[in-house]
Each structure stands twice: as C-alpha cells, then as structure tokens.
Coordinates of C-alpha atoms in Angstrom, one line a residue:
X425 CA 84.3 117.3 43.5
X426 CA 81.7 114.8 43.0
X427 CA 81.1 112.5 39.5
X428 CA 78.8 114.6 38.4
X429 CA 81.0 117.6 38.1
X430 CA 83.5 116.2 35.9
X431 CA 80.8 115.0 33.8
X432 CA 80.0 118.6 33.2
X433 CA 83.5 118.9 32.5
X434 CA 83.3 116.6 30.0
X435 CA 79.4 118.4 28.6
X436 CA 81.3 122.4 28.5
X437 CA 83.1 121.1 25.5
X438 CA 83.5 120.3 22.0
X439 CA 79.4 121.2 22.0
X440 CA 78.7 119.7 18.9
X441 CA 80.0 116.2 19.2
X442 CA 77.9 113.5 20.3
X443 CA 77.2 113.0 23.7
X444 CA 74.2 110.3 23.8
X445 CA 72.6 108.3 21.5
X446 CA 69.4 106.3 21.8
X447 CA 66.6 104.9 19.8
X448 CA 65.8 108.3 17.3
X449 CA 67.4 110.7 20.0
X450 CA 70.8 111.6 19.4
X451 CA 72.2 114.4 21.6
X452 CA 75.4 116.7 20.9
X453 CA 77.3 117.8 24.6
X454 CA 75.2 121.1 24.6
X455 CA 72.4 119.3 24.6
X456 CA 73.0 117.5 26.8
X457 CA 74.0 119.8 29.3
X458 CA 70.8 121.8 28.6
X459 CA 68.5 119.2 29.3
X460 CA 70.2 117.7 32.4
X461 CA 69.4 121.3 33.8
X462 CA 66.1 121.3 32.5
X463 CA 65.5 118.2 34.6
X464 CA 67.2 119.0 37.9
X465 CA 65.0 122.3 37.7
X466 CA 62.2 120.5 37.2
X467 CA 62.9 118.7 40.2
X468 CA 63.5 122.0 42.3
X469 CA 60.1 123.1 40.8
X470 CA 58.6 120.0 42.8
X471 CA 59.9 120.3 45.8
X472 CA 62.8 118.0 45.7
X473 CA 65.3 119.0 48.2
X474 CA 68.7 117.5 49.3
X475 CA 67.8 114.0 50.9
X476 CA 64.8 113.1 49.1
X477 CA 64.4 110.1 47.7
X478 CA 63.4 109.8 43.7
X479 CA 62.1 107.2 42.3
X480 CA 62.9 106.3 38.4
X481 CA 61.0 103.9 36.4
X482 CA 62.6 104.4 33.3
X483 CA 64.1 102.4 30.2
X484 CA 67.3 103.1 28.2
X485 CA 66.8 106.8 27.2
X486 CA 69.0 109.6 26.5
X487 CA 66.7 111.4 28.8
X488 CA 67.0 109.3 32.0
X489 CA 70.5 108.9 31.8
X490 CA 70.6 112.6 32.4
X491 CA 67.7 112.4 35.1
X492 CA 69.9 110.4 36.8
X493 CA 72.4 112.9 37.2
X494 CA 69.9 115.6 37.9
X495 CA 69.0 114.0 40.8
X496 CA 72.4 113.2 42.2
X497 CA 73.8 117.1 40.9
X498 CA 70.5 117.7 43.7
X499 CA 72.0 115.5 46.8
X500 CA 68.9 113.7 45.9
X501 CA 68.8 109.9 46.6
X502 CA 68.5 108.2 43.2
X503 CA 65.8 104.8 43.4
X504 CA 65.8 102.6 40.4
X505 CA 62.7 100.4 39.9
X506 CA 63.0 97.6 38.2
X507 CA 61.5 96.9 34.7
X508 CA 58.2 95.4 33.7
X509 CA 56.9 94.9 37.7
X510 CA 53.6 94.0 38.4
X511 CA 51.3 96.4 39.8
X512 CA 51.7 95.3 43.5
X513 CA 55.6 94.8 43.3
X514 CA 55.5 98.4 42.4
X515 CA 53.7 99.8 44.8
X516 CA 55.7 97.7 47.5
X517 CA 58.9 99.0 45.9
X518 CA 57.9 102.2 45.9
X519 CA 56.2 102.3 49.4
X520 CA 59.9 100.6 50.8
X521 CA 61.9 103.0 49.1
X522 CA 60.1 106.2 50.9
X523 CA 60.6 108.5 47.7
X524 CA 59.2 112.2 47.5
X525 CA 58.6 111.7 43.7
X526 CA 58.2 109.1 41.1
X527 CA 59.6 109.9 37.6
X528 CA 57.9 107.4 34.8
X529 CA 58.7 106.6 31.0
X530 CA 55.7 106.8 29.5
X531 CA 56.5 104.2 27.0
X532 CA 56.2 101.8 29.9
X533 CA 52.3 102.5 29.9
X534 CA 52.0 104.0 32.7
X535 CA 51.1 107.8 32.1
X536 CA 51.4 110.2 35.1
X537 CA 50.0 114.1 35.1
X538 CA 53.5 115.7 35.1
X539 CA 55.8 118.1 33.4
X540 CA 56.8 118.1 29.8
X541 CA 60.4 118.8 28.8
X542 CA 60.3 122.0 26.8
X543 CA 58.1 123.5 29.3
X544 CA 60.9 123.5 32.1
X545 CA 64.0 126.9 31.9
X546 CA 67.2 125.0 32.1
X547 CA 68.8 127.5 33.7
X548 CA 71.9 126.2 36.0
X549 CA 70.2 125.3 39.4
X550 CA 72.0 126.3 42.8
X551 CA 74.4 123.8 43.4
X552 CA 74.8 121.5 46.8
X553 CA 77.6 122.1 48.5
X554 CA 79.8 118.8 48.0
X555 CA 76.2 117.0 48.2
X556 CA 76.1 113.4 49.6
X557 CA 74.1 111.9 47.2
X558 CA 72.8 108.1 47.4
X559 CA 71.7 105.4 44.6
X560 CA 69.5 102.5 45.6
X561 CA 69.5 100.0 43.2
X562 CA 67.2 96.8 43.5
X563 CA 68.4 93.6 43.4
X564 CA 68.0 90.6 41.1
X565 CA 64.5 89.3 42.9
X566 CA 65.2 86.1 42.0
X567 CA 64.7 84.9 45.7
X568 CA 61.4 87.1 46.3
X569 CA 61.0 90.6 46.1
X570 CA 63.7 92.8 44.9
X571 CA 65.5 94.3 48.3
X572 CA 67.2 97.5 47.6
X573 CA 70.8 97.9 48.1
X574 CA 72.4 101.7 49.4
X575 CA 75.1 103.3 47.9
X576 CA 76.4 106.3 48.6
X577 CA 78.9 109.0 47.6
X578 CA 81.9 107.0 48.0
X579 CA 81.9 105.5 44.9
X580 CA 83.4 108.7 43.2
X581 CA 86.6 106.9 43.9
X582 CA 85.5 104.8 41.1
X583 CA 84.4 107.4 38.4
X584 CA 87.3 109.2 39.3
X585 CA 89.8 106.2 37.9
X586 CA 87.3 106.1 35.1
X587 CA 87.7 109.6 34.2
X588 CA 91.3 109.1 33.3
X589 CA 90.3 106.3 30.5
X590 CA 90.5 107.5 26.5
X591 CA 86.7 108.7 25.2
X592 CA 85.2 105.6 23.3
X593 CA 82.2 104.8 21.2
X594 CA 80.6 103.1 23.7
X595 CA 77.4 100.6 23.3
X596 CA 75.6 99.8 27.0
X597 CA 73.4 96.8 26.2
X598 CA 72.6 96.6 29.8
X599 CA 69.9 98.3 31.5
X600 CA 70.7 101.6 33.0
X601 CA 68.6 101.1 36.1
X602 CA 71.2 98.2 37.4
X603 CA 74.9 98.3 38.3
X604 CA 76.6 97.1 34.7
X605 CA 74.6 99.7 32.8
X606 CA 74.9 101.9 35.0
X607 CA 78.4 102.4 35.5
X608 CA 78.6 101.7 31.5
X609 CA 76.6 105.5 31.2
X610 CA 78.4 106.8 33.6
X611 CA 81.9 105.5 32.3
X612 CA 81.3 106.5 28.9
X613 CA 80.3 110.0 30.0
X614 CA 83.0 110.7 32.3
X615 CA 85.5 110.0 29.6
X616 CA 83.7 112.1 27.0
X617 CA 82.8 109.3 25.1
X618 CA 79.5 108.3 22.9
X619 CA 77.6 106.8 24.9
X620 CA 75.1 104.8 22.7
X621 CA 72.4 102.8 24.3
X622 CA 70.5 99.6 22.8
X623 CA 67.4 98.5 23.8
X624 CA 65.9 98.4 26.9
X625 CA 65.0 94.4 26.2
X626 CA 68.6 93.3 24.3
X627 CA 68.0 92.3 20.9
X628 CA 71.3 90.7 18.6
X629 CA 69.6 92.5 15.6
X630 CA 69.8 95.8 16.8
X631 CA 73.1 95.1 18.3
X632 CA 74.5 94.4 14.9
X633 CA 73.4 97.3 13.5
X634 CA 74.2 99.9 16.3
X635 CA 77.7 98.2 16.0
X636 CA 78.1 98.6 12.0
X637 CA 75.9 102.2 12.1
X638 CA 77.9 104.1 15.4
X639 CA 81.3 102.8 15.0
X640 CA 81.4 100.9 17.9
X641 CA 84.5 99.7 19.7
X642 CA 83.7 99.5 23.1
X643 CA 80.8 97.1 24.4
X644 CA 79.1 95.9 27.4
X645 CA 77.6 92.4 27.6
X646 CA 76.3 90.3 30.3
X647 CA 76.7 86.1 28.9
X648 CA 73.8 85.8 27.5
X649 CA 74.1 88.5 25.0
X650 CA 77.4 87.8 24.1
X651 CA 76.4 84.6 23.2
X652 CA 73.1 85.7 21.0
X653 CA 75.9 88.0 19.3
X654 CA 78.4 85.2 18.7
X655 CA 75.7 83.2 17.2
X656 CA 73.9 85.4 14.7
X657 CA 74.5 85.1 11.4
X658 CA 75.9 88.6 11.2
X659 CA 78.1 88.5 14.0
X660 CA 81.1 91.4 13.4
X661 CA 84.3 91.1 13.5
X662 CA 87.3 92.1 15.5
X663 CA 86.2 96.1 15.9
X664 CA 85.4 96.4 19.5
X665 CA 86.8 95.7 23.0
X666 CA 84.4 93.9 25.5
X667 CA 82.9 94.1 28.8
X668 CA 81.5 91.2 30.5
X669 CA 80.4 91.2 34.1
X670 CA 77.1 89.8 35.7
X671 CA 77.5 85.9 36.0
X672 CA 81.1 83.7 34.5
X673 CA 81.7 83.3 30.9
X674 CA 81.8 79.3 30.3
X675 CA 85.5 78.5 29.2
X676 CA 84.2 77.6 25.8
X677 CA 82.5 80.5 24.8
X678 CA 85.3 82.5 26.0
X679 CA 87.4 80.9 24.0
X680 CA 85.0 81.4 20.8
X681 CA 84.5 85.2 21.4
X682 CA 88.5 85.4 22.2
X683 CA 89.0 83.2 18.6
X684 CA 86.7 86.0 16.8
X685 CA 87.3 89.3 18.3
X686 CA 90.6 89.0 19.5
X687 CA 92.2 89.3 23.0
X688 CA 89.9 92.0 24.2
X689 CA 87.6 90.2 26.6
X690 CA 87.4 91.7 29.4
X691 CA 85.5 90.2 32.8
X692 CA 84.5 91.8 35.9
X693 CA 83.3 90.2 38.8
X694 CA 80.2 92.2 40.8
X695 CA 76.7 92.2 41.5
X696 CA 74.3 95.1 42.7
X697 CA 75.1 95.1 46.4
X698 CA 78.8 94.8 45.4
X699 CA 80.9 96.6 42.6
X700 CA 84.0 95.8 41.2
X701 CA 84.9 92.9 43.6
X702 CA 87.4 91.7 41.2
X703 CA 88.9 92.3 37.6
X704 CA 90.5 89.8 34.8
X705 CA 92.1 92.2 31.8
X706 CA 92.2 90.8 28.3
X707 CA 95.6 90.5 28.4
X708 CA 95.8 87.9 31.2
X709 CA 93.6 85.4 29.7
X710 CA 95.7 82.7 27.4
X711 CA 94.0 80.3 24.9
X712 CA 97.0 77.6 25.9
X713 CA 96.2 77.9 29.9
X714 CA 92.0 76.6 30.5
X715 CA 92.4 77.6 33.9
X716 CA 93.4 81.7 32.8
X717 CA 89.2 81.0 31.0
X718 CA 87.3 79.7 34.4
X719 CA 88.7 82.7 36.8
X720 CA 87.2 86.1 37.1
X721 CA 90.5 87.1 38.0
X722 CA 92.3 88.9 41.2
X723 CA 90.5 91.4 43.4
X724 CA 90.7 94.9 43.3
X725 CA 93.1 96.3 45.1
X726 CA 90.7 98.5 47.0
X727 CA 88.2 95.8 48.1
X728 CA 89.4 93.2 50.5
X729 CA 88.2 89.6 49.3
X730 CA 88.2 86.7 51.7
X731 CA 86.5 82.4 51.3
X732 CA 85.2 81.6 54.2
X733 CA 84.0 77.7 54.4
X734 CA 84.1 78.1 50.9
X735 CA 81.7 81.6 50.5
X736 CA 82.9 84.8 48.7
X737 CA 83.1 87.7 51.4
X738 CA 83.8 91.1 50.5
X739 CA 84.3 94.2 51.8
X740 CA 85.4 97.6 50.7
X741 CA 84.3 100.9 49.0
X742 CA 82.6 99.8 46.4
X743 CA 80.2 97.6 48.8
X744 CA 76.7 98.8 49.6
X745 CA 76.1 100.6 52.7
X746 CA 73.7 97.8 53.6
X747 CA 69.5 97.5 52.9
X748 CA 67.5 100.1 53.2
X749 CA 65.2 99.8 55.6
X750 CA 67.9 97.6 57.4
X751 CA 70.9 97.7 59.9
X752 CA 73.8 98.7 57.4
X753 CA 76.3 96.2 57.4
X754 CA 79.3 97.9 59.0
X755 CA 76.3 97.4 62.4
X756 CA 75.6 93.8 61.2
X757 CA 78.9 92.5 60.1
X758 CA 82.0 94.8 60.5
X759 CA 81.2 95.7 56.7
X760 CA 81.5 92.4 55.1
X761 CA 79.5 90.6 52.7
X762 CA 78.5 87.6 52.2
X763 CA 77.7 87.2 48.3
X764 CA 76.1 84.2 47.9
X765 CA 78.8 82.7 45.6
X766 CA 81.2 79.9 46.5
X767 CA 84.8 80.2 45.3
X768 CA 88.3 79.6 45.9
X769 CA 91.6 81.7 45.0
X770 CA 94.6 79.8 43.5
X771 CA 98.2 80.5 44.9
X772 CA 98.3 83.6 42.4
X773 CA 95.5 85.2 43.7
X774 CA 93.1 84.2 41.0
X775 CA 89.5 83.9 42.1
X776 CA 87.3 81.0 40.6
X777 CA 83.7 80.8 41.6
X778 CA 82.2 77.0 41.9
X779 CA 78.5 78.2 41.6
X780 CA 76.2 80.9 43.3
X781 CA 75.1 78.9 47.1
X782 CA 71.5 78.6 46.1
X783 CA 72.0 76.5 42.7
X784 CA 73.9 74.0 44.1
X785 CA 72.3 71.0 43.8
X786 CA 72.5 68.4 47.0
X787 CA 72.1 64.6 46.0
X788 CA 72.7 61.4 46.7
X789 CA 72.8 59.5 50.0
X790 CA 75.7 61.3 51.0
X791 CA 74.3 64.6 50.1
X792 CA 76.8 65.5 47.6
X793 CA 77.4 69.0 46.1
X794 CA 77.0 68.8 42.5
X795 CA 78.3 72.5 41.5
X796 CA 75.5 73.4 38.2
X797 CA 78.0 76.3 36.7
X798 CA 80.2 73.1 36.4
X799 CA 78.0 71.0 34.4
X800 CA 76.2 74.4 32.4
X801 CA 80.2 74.7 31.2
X802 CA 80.8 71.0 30.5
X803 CA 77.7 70.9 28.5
X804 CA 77.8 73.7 26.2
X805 CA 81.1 72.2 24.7
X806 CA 79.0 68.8 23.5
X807 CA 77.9 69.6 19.6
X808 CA 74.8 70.4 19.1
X809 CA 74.1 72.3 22.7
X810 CA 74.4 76.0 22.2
X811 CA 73.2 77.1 26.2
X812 CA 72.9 74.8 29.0
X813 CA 71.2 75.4 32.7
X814 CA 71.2 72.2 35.1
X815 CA 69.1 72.7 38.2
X816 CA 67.6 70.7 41.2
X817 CA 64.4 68.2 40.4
X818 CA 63.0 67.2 43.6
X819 CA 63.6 63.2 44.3
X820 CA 62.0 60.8 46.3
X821 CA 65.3 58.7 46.6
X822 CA 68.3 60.9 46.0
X823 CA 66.3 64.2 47.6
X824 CA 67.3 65.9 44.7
X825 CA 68.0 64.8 41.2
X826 CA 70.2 66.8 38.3
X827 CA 67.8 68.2 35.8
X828 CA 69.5 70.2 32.8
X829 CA 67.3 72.5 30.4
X830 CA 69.4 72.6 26.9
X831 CA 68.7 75.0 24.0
X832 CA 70.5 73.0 20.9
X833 CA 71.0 73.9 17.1
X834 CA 70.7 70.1 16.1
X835 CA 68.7 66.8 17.6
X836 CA 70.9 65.6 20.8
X837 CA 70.5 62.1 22.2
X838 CA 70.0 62.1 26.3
X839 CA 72.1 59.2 26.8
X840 CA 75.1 60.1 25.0
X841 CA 74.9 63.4 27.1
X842 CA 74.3 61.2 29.9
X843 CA 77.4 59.2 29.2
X844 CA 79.6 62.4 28.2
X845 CA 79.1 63.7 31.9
X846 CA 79.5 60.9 33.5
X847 CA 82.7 60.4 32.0
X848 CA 84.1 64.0 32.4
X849 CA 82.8 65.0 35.8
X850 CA 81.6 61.5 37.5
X851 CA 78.3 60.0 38.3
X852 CA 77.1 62.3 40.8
X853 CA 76.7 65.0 37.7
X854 CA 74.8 62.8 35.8
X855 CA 71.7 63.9 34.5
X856 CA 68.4 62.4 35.3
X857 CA 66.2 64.8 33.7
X858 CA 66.9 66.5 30.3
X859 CA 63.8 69.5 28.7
X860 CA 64.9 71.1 25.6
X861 CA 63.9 75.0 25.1
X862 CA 63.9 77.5 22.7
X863 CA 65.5 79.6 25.0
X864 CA 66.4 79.7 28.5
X865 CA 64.5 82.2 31.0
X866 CA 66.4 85.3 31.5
X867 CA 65.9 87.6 34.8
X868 CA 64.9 91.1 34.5
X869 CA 68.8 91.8 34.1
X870 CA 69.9 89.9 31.7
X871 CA 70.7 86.2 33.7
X872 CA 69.7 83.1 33.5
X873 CA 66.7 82.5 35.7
X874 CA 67.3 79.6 37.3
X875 CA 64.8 80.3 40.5
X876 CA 62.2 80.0 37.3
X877 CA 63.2 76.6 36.0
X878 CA 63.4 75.2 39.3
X879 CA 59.9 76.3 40.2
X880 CA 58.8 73.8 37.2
X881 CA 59.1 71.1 39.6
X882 CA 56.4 72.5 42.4

C-alpha cells in the first residue's frame, strides 16, 4: 500500500467535508477524489506511463496538490521546478530532469496549449501494481543552480506514521513544490484533515485571516514567517499548534512565540536532500533551561546521525537516493550525507547546529571561525533589532571582516552594538560593517539569503 492509497482512504469518506482549501477554491473529499482522477487520466491520455518523469511548475493550488498525487497514483516520477526561474534556469532544469511532460500554472505567465479540467472523464484509471514512484525536488540554489535531489518510494514509512495523527485544520504556508510544504499537504491529507494553503509568496496579512476565517490550529512556518506573524499588529493568540523546520529558531524568538502561543512549538530539523533528520516536541523545550531553545533536538530514531570534524552526517530512509544525473550515494558514500551544517550533540543526545559550513565567516590572523547563526541570535535580542544576518565582507588585513545587515523597529547606534558583541561573544564577533534593510533577502523557500548579501561585496 502506498501513501497515496490511504489518501483515498481518507477522500471515500465523509464526501462533503472539506478536503482543500485555497485562494477562492474550496474542495469537499468527493471532489477531491474526482479531480485527482481527472488529472491522472489526463496524464494517461498523454502518454504518461510508469517511469516517466513529470515536470510541475505550479504554485499553492488545490489543483496541484492533487496533480501531485496523480502522478505518483501513476508510478510516475514527480519533478518540482522551482518558482519564479528565469527563462534559461528553466529550460536547464527541465532539460536535467529528462521529463516526458511539463504541467504549468498559468498564473505563472507562462500559457502552454494543453488540456482543460472539465474536458478530462475522471473515471478511476488502472492502477500500478504497488508502483515505485519517485519525487525530485530541487534544492535551495543558493550555491548555483538548483541540483535535484531523488526520492523514492521509501518514504511511505513516513506517511504511514502520519496517517495515525488526529485530522487537523491545517495551514501550509510553505510552498508545496519543496520538502516542508510538501509533507505539510501530504500530512494533512493522510489524516483527513483541512488542508488550507496560503499564498504561494507568504504574506502575514493573509495568514491572519486564513487563521481567524478557517479555524486554524495547526500551522507550518519556516523562521522568517513566524517572525512576520509574531510581529504584526494582529498577531493571534494561543489557538494553533506549530511547525517550524527549514533553518533554527533564535532562542529569543522562541521564547516570544513560546510566551504567546503556548508550549506548542514544534522544530524539525531537515532540508530537501534530507527529511526528518531530527525532531524537538513542544513539550521538551523549557523557558528556565536556554540550552532546551538553541537545539533542534534528538534524531529520529530511524535515521542514523553522526559529527564528523564537526559536520552533520546522516543517513537513513528519509535521505535522498542521491542526484539525479549522479552516482547515488549508497555508490559514492555508503549512503551518508554530508549536510553542510556543523553541529555537536550534548551527552543527552541533543543536536545543536553552530552554523551551515559555507556562512562561517574566517578572520583574523589566525583564521578564526566566527559562527554567523551565533551572532544573528545574539543580535536580535538588542532593542530595537527585530532580524539580524552577519556575513563575510572581504578584507585586505583580516581576509575577511564581520559584516551584519539589521532590520530594526527604532534608530540603533553601531557602536553600542559593537560594544554589546564584543562583550557577549568576544572580539573576534565584532562587527566591522553594519547596513540596515527594510528586509532581509529571502530564498525562493522562505530563508534567508545569505549567498545574496554576500555577493554585495564583489
């Protein structure tokens, strides 16, 4: 039995309550049902065979959240494409992935001759015998272009667990075309939740709302939004439990979400080549004990976790099968992965992660490490800073110099920042740069961009 059938399961009942909701679309199970058919008959109508690769360049619809399972309920090999590429990243995408068909939201601008919904049966398509079905999700890009990470079947495991949470009126802020949103659809599905989806592009405003209007008490955030949520005007109260995964909270906005929601902050530590690496529940997180607000908590106990010289390695079911277009990593490396994060576990098997490899910052005559997700956390608890991002600044004497980019509610004064880090975390974190933002760069999954700000300096 594969995830898909027990979200059918889930669809073949109660056929008037709410299934998906998203923008003006709201669909009851039945409909549901009907149009995933009418999509993976489509497919069939094209030629789309067990194997073939599907491309998906899509935004946070009702509709391709059920594509998505049409093509899996097909064997088919689900692509995502990341959104808003340029015209060339597209095509290389798209050229790597060797797909049989491209599926496009025309709200993205880009209209395609194609097929229409209402013209398509929906009658129940011949089913794949126990089909092994693939996603391939694109990374972050944030060192070039995106590569594409394989997953395959195995990760029913996961939905399986999933299946045995309570249904929920869920809100996925995330995109569904990356691994948080994704398993956010497909969680809220397989538990015969509503599943409501916000924006494609997150927005605090609409948040609000969908919150108040739906009923929400079940949410999905990466950092960023949860802070844009903690600091509008509006911001609701204890109704929901939380979902954060993508990048570490800082310990003091943790604390501020814990002090206005309650203890239901929950973390997850993954990335798109890696899923649920490790897991810190609500429950384990205590105001009195900072250290229980810098982990991301203990690994799962189906992944193996290891630091070696420092890096996070990790290996396991939920780890991709490698790149495609590449040796897969059982070949390369016995199945492990390197993440790209550097971390250490405490004696209780708590896993705290000093910064991702490539924003550490190198300076000094000694060629220091100065760790930025350090600093970014020490900073936002000085008044007036409300996000922080420190990065390298190229230096003729120190090779390279701390550079922080603050967005602040109030006027700040450099040196008494200056002076605050020096006197909390030494003189090798001191600043010798400061830019103040309206906002910092986000990449096209919700994190801050720090490749971007760096590139400033060139």
């Amino acid at each position: 039995m594969t995830y898909v059938d027990l979200v059918l399961q889930r669809l073949s009942t109660d056929d008037e309550r709410d299934a998906i909701v998203g923008g003006d679309t709201r669909l009851t199970r039945a409909q549901a049902r009907d149009l995933l058919f009418r999509l993976a008959d489509g497919l069939v109508q094209r030629g789309i065979k067990p194997g073939d690769g599907v491309a998906v360049y899509v935004g946070n619809t009702p509709e391709a959240v059920l594509l998505n399972l049409a093509v899996h309920l097909l064997g088919g090999r689900l692509v995502y494409v990341p959104p808003e590429p340029g015209r060339s990243e597209l095509e290389a995408l798209i050229k790597k992935a060797e797909v049989a068909a491209v599926v496009v939201d025309p709200s993205f601008g880009t209209q395609l001759d194609g097929w229409h919904l209402q013209d398509l049966p929906g009658d129940p398509v011949e089913r794949v015998p126990e089909p092994e079905y693939a996603t391939v999700m694109y990374t972050g890009g944030t060192t070039g272009l995106p590569k594409l990470a394989v997953h395959r079947s195995g990760r029913t495991a996961l939905w399986e667990t999933r299946a045995n949470m309570p249904p929920m009126n869920m809100l996925s802020n995330t995109l569904i075309t990356h691994g948080s949103g994704a398993g956010a659809t497909m969680t809220a599905l397989l538990t015969g939740s509503k599943l409501v989806l916000g924006p494609s592009k997150f927005d605090a405003d609409t948040f609000v709302r969908l919150a108040r209007e739906e009923q929400i008490n079940m949410t999905i955030f990466v950092p960023p939004m949860m802070y844009e949520v903690l600091d509008h005007p509006e911001c609701p109260g204890p109704q929901f439990h939380v979902i954060v995964g993508g990048s570490p909270l800082a310990p003091k906005r943790l604390r501020q979400a814990i002090e206005k929601w309650g203890p239901v902050i929950n973390q997850g530590y993954g990335m798109t080549e890696a899923h649920a690496i490790t897991m810190m529940p609500a429950a384990e997180v205590d105001l009195a004990n900072e250290t229980t607000l810098r982990t991301v908590g203990k690994k799962n106990p189906l992944m193996e976790v290891e630091t070696r010289d420092g890096d996070v390695w990790v290996r396991g079911p939920f780890v991709m099968e490698g790149y495609w277009g590449e040796p897969t990593l059982q070949e390369a490396s016995d199945g492990w992965f390197n993440t790209g994060d550097m971390g250490y576990f405490d004696d209780d098997g708590y896993l705290y992660l000093n910064d991702r490899s490539k924003d550490v910052i190198v300076t000094g005559r000694t060629s220091d490490n100065v760790y930025s997700r350090l600093l970014d956390d020490f900073l936002v608890t000085l008044p007036g800073i409300r996000q922080a991002a420190a990065v390298a600044q190229p230096d003729e004497a120190l090779g390279e110099a701390v550079h922080v980019f603050l967005v602040t509610d109030r006027d700040v004064d450099f040196d008494s920042i200056r002076d605050s880090v020096v006197a909390e975390l030494g003189e090798l974190y001191q600043p010798r740069g400061l830019t103040i933002v309206p906002q910092l760069p986000l990449t096209k999954v919700g994190k801050v961009d720090k490749r971007k700000l760096r590139s400033l300096f060139r």
